[in-house]
mmCIF file of N, CA and C in Angstrom:
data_model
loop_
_atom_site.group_PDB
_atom_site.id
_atom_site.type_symbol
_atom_site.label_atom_id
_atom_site.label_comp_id
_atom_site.label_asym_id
_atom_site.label_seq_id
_atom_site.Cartn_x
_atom_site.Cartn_y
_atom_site.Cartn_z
ATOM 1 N N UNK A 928 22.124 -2.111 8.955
ATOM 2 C CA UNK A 928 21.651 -3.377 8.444
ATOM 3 C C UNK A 928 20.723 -3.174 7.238
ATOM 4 N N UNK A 929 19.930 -2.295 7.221
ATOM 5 C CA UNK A 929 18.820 -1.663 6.385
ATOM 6 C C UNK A 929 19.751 -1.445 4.894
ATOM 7 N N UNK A 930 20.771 -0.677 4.956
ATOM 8 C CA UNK A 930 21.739 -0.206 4.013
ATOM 9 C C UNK A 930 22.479 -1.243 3.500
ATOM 10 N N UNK A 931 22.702 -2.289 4.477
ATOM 11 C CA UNK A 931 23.295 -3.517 3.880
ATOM 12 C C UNK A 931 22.690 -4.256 2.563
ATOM 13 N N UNK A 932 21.146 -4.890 3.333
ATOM 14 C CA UNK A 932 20.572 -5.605 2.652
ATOM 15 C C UNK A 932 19.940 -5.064 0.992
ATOM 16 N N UNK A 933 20.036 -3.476 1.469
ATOM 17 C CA UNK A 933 19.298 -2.898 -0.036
ATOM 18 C C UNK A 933 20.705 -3.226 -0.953
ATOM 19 N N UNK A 934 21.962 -2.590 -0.550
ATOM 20 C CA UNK A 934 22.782 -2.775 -1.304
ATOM 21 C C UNK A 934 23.349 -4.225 -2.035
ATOM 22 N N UNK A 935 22.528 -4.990 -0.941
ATOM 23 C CA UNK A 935 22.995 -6.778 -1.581
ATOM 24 C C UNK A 935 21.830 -6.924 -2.457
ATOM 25 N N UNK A 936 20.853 -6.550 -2.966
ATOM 26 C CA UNK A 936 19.515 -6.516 -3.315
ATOM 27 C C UNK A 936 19.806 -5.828 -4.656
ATOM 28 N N UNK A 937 20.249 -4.631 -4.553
ATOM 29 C CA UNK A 937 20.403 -3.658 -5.606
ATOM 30 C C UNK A 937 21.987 -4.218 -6.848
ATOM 31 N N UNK A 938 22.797 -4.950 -5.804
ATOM 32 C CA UNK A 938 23.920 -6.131 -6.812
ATOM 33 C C UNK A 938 22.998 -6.606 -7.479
ATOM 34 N N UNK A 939 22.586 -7.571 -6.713
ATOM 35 C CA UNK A 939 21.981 -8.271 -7.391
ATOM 36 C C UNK A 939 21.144 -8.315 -8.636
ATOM 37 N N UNK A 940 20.382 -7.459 -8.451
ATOM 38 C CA UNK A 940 20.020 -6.713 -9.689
ATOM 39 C C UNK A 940 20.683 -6.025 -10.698
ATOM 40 N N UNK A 941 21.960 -5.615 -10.693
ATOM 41 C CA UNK A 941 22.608 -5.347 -11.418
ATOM 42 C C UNK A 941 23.272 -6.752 -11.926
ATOM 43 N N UNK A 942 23.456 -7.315 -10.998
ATOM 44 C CA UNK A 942 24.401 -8.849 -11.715
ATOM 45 C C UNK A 942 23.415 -9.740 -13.145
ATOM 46 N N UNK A 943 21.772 -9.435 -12.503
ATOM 47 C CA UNK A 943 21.024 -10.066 -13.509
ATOM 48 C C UNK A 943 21.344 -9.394 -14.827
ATOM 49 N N UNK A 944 21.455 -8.547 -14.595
ATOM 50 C CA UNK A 944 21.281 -7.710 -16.169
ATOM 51 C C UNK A 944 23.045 -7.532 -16.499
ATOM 52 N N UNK A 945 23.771 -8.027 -16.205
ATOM 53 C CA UNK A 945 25.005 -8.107 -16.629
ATOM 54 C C UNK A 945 26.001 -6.968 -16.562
ATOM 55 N N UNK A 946 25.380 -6.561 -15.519
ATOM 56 C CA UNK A 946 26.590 -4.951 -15.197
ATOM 57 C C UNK A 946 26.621 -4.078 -16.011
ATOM 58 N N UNK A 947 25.467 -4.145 -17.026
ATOM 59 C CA UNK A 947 25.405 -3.056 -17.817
ATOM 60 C C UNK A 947 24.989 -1.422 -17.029
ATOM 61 N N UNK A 948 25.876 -0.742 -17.352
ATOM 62 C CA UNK A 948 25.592 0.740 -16.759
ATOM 63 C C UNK A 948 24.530 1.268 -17.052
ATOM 64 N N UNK A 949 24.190 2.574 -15.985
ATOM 65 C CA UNK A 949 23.111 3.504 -16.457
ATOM 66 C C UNK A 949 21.895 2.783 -15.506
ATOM 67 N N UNK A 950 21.710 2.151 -14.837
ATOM 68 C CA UNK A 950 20.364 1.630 -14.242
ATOM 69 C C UNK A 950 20.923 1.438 -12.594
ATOM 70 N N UNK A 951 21.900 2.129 -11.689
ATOM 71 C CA UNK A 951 22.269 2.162 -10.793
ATOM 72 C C UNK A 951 21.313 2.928 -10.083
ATOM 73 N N UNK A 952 20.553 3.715 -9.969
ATOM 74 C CA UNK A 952 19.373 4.727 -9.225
ATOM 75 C C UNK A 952 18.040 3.716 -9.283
ATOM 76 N N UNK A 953 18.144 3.487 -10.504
ATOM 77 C CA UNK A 953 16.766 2.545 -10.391
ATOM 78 C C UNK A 953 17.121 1.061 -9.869
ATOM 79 N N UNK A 954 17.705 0.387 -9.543
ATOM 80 C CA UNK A 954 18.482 -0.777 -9.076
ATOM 81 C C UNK A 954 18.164 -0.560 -7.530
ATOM 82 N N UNK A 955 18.607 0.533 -7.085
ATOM 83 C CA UNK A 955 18.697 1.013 -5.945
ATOM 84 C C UNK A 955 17.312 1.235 -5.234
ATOM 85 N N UNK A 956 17.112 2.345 -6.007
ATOM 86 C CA UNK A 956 15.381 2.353 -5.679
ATOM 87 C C UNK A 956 14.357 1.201 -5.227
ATOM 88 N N UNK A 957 14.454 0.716 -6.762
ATOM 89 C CA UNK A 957 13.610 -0.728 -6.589
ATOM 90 C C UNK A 957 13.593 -1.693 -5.313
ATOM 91 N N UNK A 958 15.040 -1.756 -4.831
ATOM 92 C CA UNK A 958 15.583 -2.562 -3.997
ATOM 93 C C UNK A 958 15.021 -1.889 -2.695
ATOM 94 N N UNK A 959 15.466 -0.483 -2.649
ATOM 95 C CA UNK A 959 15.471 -0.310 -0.943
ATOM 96 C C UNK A 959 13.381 -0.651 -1.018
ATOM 97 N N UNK A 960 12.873 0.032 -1.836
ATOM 98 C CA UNK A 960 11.297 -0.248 -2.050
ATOM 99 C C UNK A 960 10.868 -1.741 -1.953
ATOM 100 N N UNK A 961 11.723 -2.920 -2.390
ATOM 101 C CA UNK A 961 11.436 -4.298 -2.122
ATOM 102 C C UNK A 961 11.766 -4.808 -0.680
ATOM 103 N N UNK A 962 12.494 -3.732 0.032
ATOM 104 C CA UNK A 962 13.378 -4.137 1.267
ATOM 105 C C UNK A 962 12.055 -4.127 2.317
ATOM 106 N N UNK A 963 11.905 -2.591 2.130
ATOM 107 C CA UNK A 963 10.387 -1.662 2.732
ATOM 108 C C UNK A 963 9.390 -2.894 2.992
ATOM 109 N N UNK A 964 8.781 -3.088 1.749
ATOM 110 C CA UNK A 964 7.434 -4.058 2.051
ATOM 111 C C UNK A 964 8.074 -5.231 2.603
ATOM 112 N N UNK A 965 9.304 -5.482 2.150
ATOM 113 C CA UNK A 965 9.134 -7.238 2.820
ATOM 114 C C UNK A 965 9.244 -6.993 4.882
ATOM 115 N N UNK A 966 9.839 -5.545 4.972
ATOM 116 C CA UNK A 966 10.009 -5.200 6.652
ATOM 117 C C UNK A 966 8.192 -4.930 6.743
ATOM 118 N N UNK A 967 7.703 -4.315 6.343
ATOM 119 C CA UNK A 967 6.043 -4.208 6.613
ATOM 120 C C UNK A 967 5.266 -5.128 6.393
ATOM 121 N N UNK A 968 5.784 -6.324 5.838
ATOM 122 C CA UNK A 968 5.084 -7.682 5.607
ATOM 123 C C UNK A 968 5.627 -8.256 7.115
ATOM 124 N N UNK A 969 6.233 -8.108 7.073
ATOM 125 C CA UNK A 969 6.980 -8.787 8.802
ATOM 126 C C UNK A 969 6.361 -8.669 9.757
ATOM 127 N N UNK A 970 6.401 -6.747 10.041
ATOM 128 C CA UNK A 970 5.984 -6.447 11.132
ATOM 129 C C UNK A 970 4.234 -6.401 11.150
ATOM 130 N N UNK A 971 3.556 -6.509 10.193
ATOM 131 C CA UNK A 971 2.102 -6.955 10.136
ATOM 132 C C UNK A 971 1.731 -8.003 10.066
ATOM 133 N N UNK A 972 2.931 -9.172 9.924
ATOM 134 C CA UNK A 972 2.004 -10.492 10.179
ATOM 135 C C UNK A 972 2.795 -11.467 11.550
ATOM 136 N N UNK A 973 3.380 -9.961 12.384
ATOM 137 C CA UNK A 973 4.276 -10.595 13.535
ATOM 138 C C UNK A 973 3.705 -10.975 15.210
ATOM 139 N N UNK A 974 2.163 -10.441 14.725
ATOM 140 C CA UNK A 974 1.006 -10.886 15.742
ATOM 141 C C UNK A 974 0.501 -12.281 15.226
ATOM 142 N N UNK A 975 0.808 -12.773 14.230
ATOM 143 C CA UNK A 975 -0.628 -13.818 13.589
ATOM 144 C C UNK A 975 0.379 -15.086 14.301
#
């Protein structure tokens, strides 16, 4: 599920910028790293 959502995350980011090549690692990166905090935003505000 983890692998899913980065990879729908990391499209996406490629779709903004128009499928231009060469930014697939950093697309990726960024994404699984945006995936990360929004799961540690979860599980730290899943007591409040």
């Amino acid at each position: 599920m983890f692998q899913k959502m980065v990879a729908e995350r990391a499209y996406s980011k490629a779709e903004k910028r128009g499928f231009k090549g060469g930014h697939e690692m950093e697309d990726w990166l960024e994404a699984e790293s945006e995936i990360k905090n929004q799961y540690f935003y979860w599980f730290q505000n899943a007591d409040e």
